Short mmCIF file of C-alpha atoms in Angstrom, two decimals:
data_model
loop_
_atom_site.label_atom_id
_atom_site.label_comp_id
_atom_site.label_asym_id
_atom_site.label_seq_id
_atom_site.Cartn_x
_atom_site.Cartn_y
_atom_site.Cartn_z
CA MET A 1 157.74 -25.52 120.36
CA THR A 2 160.87 -23.49 119.35
CA GLY A 3 161.09 -20.45 116.26
CA VAL A 4 163.66 -22.69 114.44
CA PHE A 5 161.44 -25.71 114.68
CA ARG A 6 158.52 -23.78 113.42
CA LEU A 7 160.49 -22.30 110.75
CA VAL A 8 162.10 -25.76 109.56
CA SER A 9 158.48 -27.15 110.34
CA GLY A 10 156.48 -24.65 109.11
CA CYS A 11 153.68 -25.14 111.97
CA PRO A 12 151.79 -22.11 113.02
CA GLY A 13 152.56 -19.67 115.77
CA PRO A 14 150.73 -18.02 118.69
CA SER A 15 148.87 -15.80 115.60
CA GLY A 16 147.77 -18.82 113.83
CA PHE A 17 150.25 -18.10 110.89
CA GLY A 18 153.73 -19.45 110.42
CA SER A 19 156.62 -19.94 107.95
CA ALA A 20 154.73 -21.31 105.17
CA SER A 21 151.72 -18.89 105.00
CA THR A 22 151.46 -16.75 102.22
CA ALA A 23 150.58 -12.81 102.45
CA GLU A 24 147.63 -13.85 100.63
CA GLU A 25 146.48 -16.59 103.35
CA VAL A 26 147.35 -13.71 106.17
CA THR A 27 145.09 -11.43 104.85
CA GLU A 28 142.13 -13.53 103.45
CA GLY A 29 138.94 -11.73 103.98
CA ILE A 30 140.36 -8.49 105.13
CA ASP A 31 138.88 -5.61 103.48
CA GLY A 32 141.50 -2.27 102.54
CA THR A 33 139.36 -0.50 100.09
CA ASN A 34 139.40 2.31 102.39
CA LEU A 35 142.98 2.59 102.70
CA THR A 36 146.07 3.75 100.65
CA ALA A 37 149.73 2.61 101.63
CA LEU A 38 152.79 3.24 100.30
CA VAL A 39 155.25 0.38 99.66
CA THR A 40 159.13 1.26 98.56
CA GLY A 41 161.24 -0.79 96.39
CA GLY A 42 157.62 -2.05 95.23
CA ALA A 43 158.87 -3.29 91.62
CA SER A 44 160.38 -6.51 92.56
CA GLY A 45 160.83 -9.16 95.43
CA ILE A 46 158.74 -9.35 98.18
CA GLY A 47 157.85 -5.57 97.66
CA LEU A 48 155.99 -6.51 94.41
CA GLU A 49 154.24 -9.29 96.24
CA THR A 50 153.26 -6.90 99.06
CA SER A 51 151.97 -4.26 96.75
CA ARG A 52 150.22 -7.09 94.85
CA VAL A 53 148.65 -8.79 97.52
CA LEU A 54 147.78 -4.90 99.68
CA ALA A 55 145.52 -4.23 96.15
CA LEU A 56 144.12 -7.61 96.40
CA ARG A 57 142.47 -6.44 99.74
CA GLY A 58 141.41 -3.33 98.05
CA VAL A 59 144.16 -1.05 99.29
CA HIS A 60 145.23 1.84 97.22
CA VAL A 61 148.86 1.52 97.02
CA ILE A 62 151.79 3.81 95.97
CA ILE A 63 154.74 1.81 94.81
CA GLY A 64 157.80 4.04 95.35
CA ALA A 65 160.81 3.17 92.87
CA ARG A 66 164.30 4.51 91.83
CA ASN A 67 163.05 2.71 88.08
CA THR A 68 160.07 3.49 87.35
CA LYS A 69 159.84 1.46 84.10
CA ALA A 70 160.19 -1.77 86.07
CA ALA A 71 157.78 -0.11 88.28
CA ASN A 72 155.36 0.41 85.74
CA GLU A 73 155.32 -2.65 84.53
CA ALA A 74 155.06 -4.22 87.74
CA LYS A 75 151.95 -2.43 88.14
CA ASN A 76 150.88 -3.46 84.68
CA LYS A 77 150.82 -6.98 85.89
CA ILE A 78 149.26 -6.36 88.92
CA VAL A 79 146.37 -4.82 86.86
CA ARG A 80 146.22 -7.43 83.95
CA GLU A 81 145.71 -10.23 87.18
CA ASN A 82 143.28 -7.73 88.80
CA PRO A 83 141.71 -4.91 86.68
CA ARG A 84 140.12 -3.57 90.15
CA ALA A 85 143.40 -2.76 91.44
CA ARG A 86 144.84 0.73 92.39
CA ILE A 87 148.32 1.52 91.83
CA ASP A 88 150.82 4.39 90.90
CA VAL A 89 154.17 4.90 90.90
CA LEU A 90 155.76 7.65 91.99
CA GLU A 91 160.12 7.89 91.16
CA LEU A 92 161.91 7.38 94.79
CA ASP A 93 165.97 6.89 94.89
CA LEU A 94 166.12 6.51 99.06
CA CYS A 95 170.30 7.06 98.57
CA SER A 96 169.31 10.27 97.49
CA THR A 97 168.06 12.33 99.68
CA ASN A 98 167.20 14.89 97.07
CA SER A 99 165.27 12.54 95.92
CA ILE A 100 163.58 11.58 98.97
CA ARG A 101 162.66 15.45 99.45
CA SER A 102 161.06 15.50 95.93
CA PHE A 103 159.14 12.33 96.45
CA ALA A 104 157.39 13.21 99.39
CA ASP A 105 156.51 16.69 97.96
CA ASN A 106 155.01 14.62 94.81
CA PHE A 107 153.04 12.58 96.98
CA ILE A 108 151.84 15.39 99.46
CA ALA A 109 150.67 16.56 96.34
CA LEU A 110 148.54 14.49 95.18
CA HIS A 111 146.33 15.31 98.45
CA LEU A 112 145.87 11.51 99.40
CA PRO A 113 145.49 10.30 102.83
CA LEU A 114 148.24 7.81 104.22
CA ASN A 115 147.62 5.03 106.34
CA ILE A 116 150.35 3.10 105.52
CA LEU A 117 153.83 3.02 105.36
CA ILE A 118 155.80 -0.04 104.26
CA ASN A 119 160.12 0.69 104.47
CA ASN A 120 160.37 -2.26 102.22
CA ALA A 121 163.24 -1.36 99.43
CA GLY A 122 166.63 -2.29 100.23
CA ILE A 123 169.98 -3.33 99.08
CA MET A 124 172.44 -5.99 100.15
CA PHE A 125 176.17 -7.26 100.86
CA CYS A 126 177.42 -4.57 97.97
CA PRO A 127 180.77 -3.55 98.05
CA PHE A 128 181.94 -0.34 99.88
CA GLN A 129 180.51 2.52 98.32
CA LEU A 130 179.48 6.02 99.13
CA SER A 131 175.84 7.13 98.11
CA GLN A 132 175.20 10.53 96.02
CA ASP A 133 175.32 12.50 99.78
CA GLY A 134 178.67 10.38 100.98
CA ILE A 135 177.12 8.11 103.63
CA GLU A 136 178.17 4.34 103.18
CA LEU A 137 175.69 2.86 100.94
CA GLN A 138 173.92 0.18 102.73
CA PHE A 139 173.39 2.27 105.58
CA ALA A 140 171.96 5.52 103.70
CA THR A 141 169.81 3.06 101.47
CA ASN A 142 168.33 0.65 104.27
CA HIS A 143 168.26 3.19 106.84
CA ILE A 144 168.64 7.19 106.58
CA GLY A 145 167.03 6.61 103.57
CA HIS A 146 163.93 5.41 105.08
CA PHE A 147 164.45 7.20 108.05
CA LEU A 148 163.97 10.97 106.16
CA LEU A 149 160.91 9.49 104.20
CA THR A 150 159.04 8.78 107.52
CA ASN A 151 159.77 11.69 108.62
CA LEU A 152 158.62 13.86 105.72
CA LEU A 153 155.46 11.91 105.71
CA LEU A 154 154.28 11.80 109.19
CA ASP A 155 152.18 14.62 109.46
CA THR A 156 150.35 13.24 106.33
CA MET A 157 149.76 10.10 108.62
CA LYS A 158 148.85 11.83 111.29
CA ASN A 159 146.33 13.72 109.55
CA THR A 160 144.95 10.85 107.78
CA VAL A 161 144.42 9.13 111.18
CA LYS A 162 143.13 12.66 112.61
CA ALA A 163 140.36 12.70 109.65
CA THR A 164 139.57 9.10 109.44
CA GLY A 165 139.83 8.00 113.13
CA ILE A 166 141.59 4.69 111.47
CA GLN A 167 144.81 3.54 113.11
CA GLY A 168 147.53 4.30 110.70
CA ARG A 169 150.43 1.50 110.53
CA ILE A 170 154.48 2.06 109.47
CA VAL A 171 156.40 -1.21 108.70
CA ASN A 172 160.05 -1.49 108.91
CA LEU A 173 161.44 -4.56 106.68
CA SER A 174 164.50 -5.55 108.86
CA SER A 175 166.29 -8.91 109.09
CA ILE A 176 167.42 -11.61 111.29
CA ALA A 177 171.16 -10.35 110.04
CA HIS A 178 170.16 -7.47 112.61
CA ASN A 179 172.15 -10.14 115.27
CA TYR A 180 175.46 -10.02 112.87
CA CYS A 181 176.58 -6.39 113.19
CA TYR A 182 179.56 -4.21 113.90
CA LYS A 183 181.01 -4.25 118.07
CA LYS A 184 178.45 -2.01 119.89
CA GLY A 185 175.76 -2.16 117.03
CA ILE A 186 176.33 0.82 115.10
CA ARG A 187 179.38 2.27 113.56
CA PHE A 188 178.24 6.40 114.74
CA HIS A 189 182.09 7.79 114.30
CA LYS A 190 183.06 5.39 111.02
CA ILE A 191 179.92 5.37 109.85
CA ASN A 192 181.49 6.26 105.98
CA HIS A 193 185.20 4.89 106.62
CA LYS A 194 186.08 2.17 103.87
CA GLN A 195 189.00 1.17 106.83
CA GLY A 196 187.61 -2.15 108.08
CA TYR A 197 184.43 -2.27 106.56
CA SER A 198 182.73 -5.57 106.29
CA GLU A 199 179.50 -6.12 103.80
CA LYS A 200 177.67 -8.27 105.91
CA ARG A 201 178.24 -6.59 108.88
CA ALA A 202 177.63 -3.33 107.55
CA TYR A 203 173.95 -4.77 106.29
CA GLY A 204 173.34 -6.27 109.87
CA GLN A 205 174.14 -2.60 110.98
CA SER A 206 171.51 -0.77 108.74
CA LYS A 207 168.53 -3.92 109.63
CA LEU A 208 169.44 -3.17 113.32
CA ALA A 209 169.09 0.70 112.28
CA ASN A 210 165.72 -0.63 111.05
CA ILE A 211 164.83 -1.77 114.38
CA LEU A 212 165.99 0.76 116.31
CA HIS A 213 164.23 3.41 114.46
CA ALA A 214 160.62 1.48 114.65
CA ASN A 215 161.22 1.23 118.55
CA GLU A 216 162.21 5.02 119.12
CA LEU A 217 159.22 5.91 116.57
CA SER A 218 156.84 4.18 118.30
CA ARG A 219 158.18 5.22 121.71
CA ARG A 220 157.52 8.96 120.13
CA LEU A 221 154.78 8.47 118.94
CA GLN A 222 152.90 6.98 122.05
CA GLU A 223 154.23 9.61 123.71
CA GLU A 224 152.31 12.41 121.79
CA GLY A 225 149.49 10.04 122.19
CA VAL A 226 149.21 9.30 118.20
CA ASN A 227 147.38 6.46 116.97
CA ILE A 228 150.04 5.43 114.80
CA THR A 229 151.73 1.75 115.38
CA VAL A 230 155.60 1.45 114.11
CA ASN A 231 156.62 -2.46 113.97
CA SER A 232 159.80 -3.80 112.21
CA VAL A 233 159.80 -7.61 110.73
CA HIS A 234 162.10 -10.26 109.12
CA PRO A 235 160.32 -11.39 105.97
CA GLY A 236 162.47 -14.78 105.96
CA LEU A 237 165.23 -16.15 104.24
CA ILE A 238 164.22 -15.47 100.46
CA MET A 239 165.95 -15.97 96.86
CA THR A 240 165.42 -11.90 95.61
CA PRO A 241 167.56 -9.46 93.57
CA LEU A 242 168.56 -7.94 96.88
CA PHE A 243 171.24 -10.89 96.20
CA LYS A 244 173.04 -9.79 93.42
CA HIS A 245 176.08 -9.41 94.97
CA SER A 246 176.42 -12.51 96.41
CA ALA A 247 174.67 -14.82 93.85
CA ALA A 248 177.04 -17.79 93.90
CA LEU A 249 177.51 -17.83 97.37
CA MET A 250 173.79 -17.55 98.18
CA LYS A 251 173.26 -20.08 95.53
CA LEU A 252 175.61 -22.77 97.31
CA LEU A 253 174.19 -21.87 101.00
CA LYS A 254 170.58 -22.27 99.95
CA PHE A 255 171.58 -25.80 98.67
CA PHE A 256 172.82 -27.25 102.08
CA SER A 257 169.94 -24.76 104.12
CA PHE A 258 167.03 -25.19 101.40
CA PHE A 259 164.76 -26.32 104.37
CA LEU A 260 165.02 -22.44 105.86
CA TRP A 261 164.33 -20.88 102.66
CA LYS A 262 160.91 -19.38 101.72
CA ASN A 263 159.49 -18.33 98.24
CA VAL A 264 158.51 -14.59 97.93
CA PRO A 265 154.68 -15.21 98.46
CA GLN A 266 155.86 -16.49 101.66
CA GLY A 267 158.53 -13.85 102.39
CA ALA A 268 155.47 -11.15 101.70
CA ALA A 269 153.20 -12.71 104.18
CA THR A 270 154.74 -11.55 107.99
CA THR A 271 154.97 -7.72 106.15
CA CYS A 272 150.98 -8.11 104.62
CA TYR A 273 150.07 -9.63 108.22
CA VAL A 274 151.70 -6.69 110.50
CA ALA A 275 150.31 -3.93 108.10
CA LEU A 276 147.08 -5.15 107.85
CA HIS A 277 145.45 -7.87 110.10
CA PRO A 278 142.87 -6.19 112.63
CA ARG A 279 144.44 -8.26 115.14
CA LEU A 280 147.98 -6.24 115.20
CA ASN A 281 145.40 -3.19 116.08
CA GLY A 282 147.46 -1.16 118.69
CA VAL A 283 150.44 -3.41 118.73
CA THR A 284 153.68 -1.13 118.48
CA GLY A 285 157.48 -1.43 119.32
CA LYS A 286 157.58 -4.75 118.40
CA TYR A 287 159.49 -7.22 115.87
CA PHE A 288 157.95 -9.95 113.91
CA ALA A 289 159.01 -13.13 112.31
CA ASP A 290 156.62 -15.83 110.75
CA CYS A 291 153.82 -13.27 111.32
CA ASN A 292 154.50 -13.83 115.09
CA GLU A 293 156.11 -11.58 117.59
CA MET A 294 159.63 -12.71 118.31
CA ARG A 295 162.41 -10.82 120.53
CA PRO A 296 165.19 -9.34 118.62
CA SER A 297 169.15 -8.84 120.23
CA SER A 298 170.19 -7.33 122.81
CA TYR A 299 171.13 -4.35 120.85
CA ALA A 300 167.74 -4.04 119.05
CA ARG A 301 166.04 -4.01 122.71
CA ASN A 302 168.88 -1.34 123.64
CA GLU A 303 166.36 1.85 124.35
CA SER A 304 169.66 4.27 124.76
CA LEU A 305 171.37 2.61 120.99
CA ALA A 306 167.85 3.65 119.67
CA ARG A 307 167.71 7.65 120.87
CA GLU A 308 171.49 7.97 120.02
CA LEU A 309 170.82 6.42 116.27
CA TRP A 310 167.71 9.02 116.48
CA GLU A 311 169.95 12.03 117.27
CA PHE A 312 172.78 11.04 114.84
CA SER A 313 170.39 10.12 111.55
CA ASN A 314 169.10 13.78 112.17
CA LYS A 315 172.18 15.27 112.42
CA LEU A 316 173.75 12.87 109.09
CA ILE A 317 171.10 14.20 107.01
CA SER A 318 171.51 17.94 108.26
CA SER A 319 174.99 17.77 107.07
CA VAL A 320 174.28 16.53 103.83
CA SER A 321 171.17 18.31 102.29
CA VAL A 322 169.25 21.55 102.23
CA PRO A 323 165.99 21.69 103.96
#
């Protein structure tokens, strides 16, 4: 049974879940009361649903969001529906290295454990822009921001693992769009060039970077013998605020491909499954779609490209921010 057939039919894959499964269904019966999770972009779309369902399972959820007003409104909505939900909000702008460093300092100052990091936030198909740090905006927000955030919080996760004995999990939200990127995958020498910029290929480049980041971090943690898994996921096609730069095009596309699209509860399922399900204990460096392991593109499986991206990302961050 092919992945495409499962996607269209909703039939479950080897995990017992499929494209029609919801975040609540894939986490049913799981007790997360001893866990703390950080969800970036948890104020709307699948990030909000991810935060809601994790809180429903007892997880203490920290929402990192640029718009704290919207995030607090989301928090209040979750708590109204689930009075026992533990939700906190911290300001986080992923296109600013200064904001990311401030967020990490503020989180560490709370002296909370960190069991799960879900790098969910992102932007999509936006016209060419540079971030506050002078980095192409989609690459800055979707990859560099999460790369830096993860590095800054990694010691906290390692300390949590040591103190609790509970495996840590990092989940990067990627996309099937990682297949549609620039020639050679990443435009390392033209990352900030307007000439040759394609809003769709730039998005695919950033989503490819999410997988490569997860794979390389997984390799490094395994080498260290650290009990933290790192995986990437494709949530599926969901009409969320991400499509604000191409809403008309996406609505037209959805009209002709309605059978491929998911609702938000279904869109958050793979993230919640990879973040919380006990079946994923010890599974690392993998790519998931519809709650099942999938084979990503050849670029995404390229270990040399992953190492090159790691070094490039560190150098880029060093060049634009003050340590």
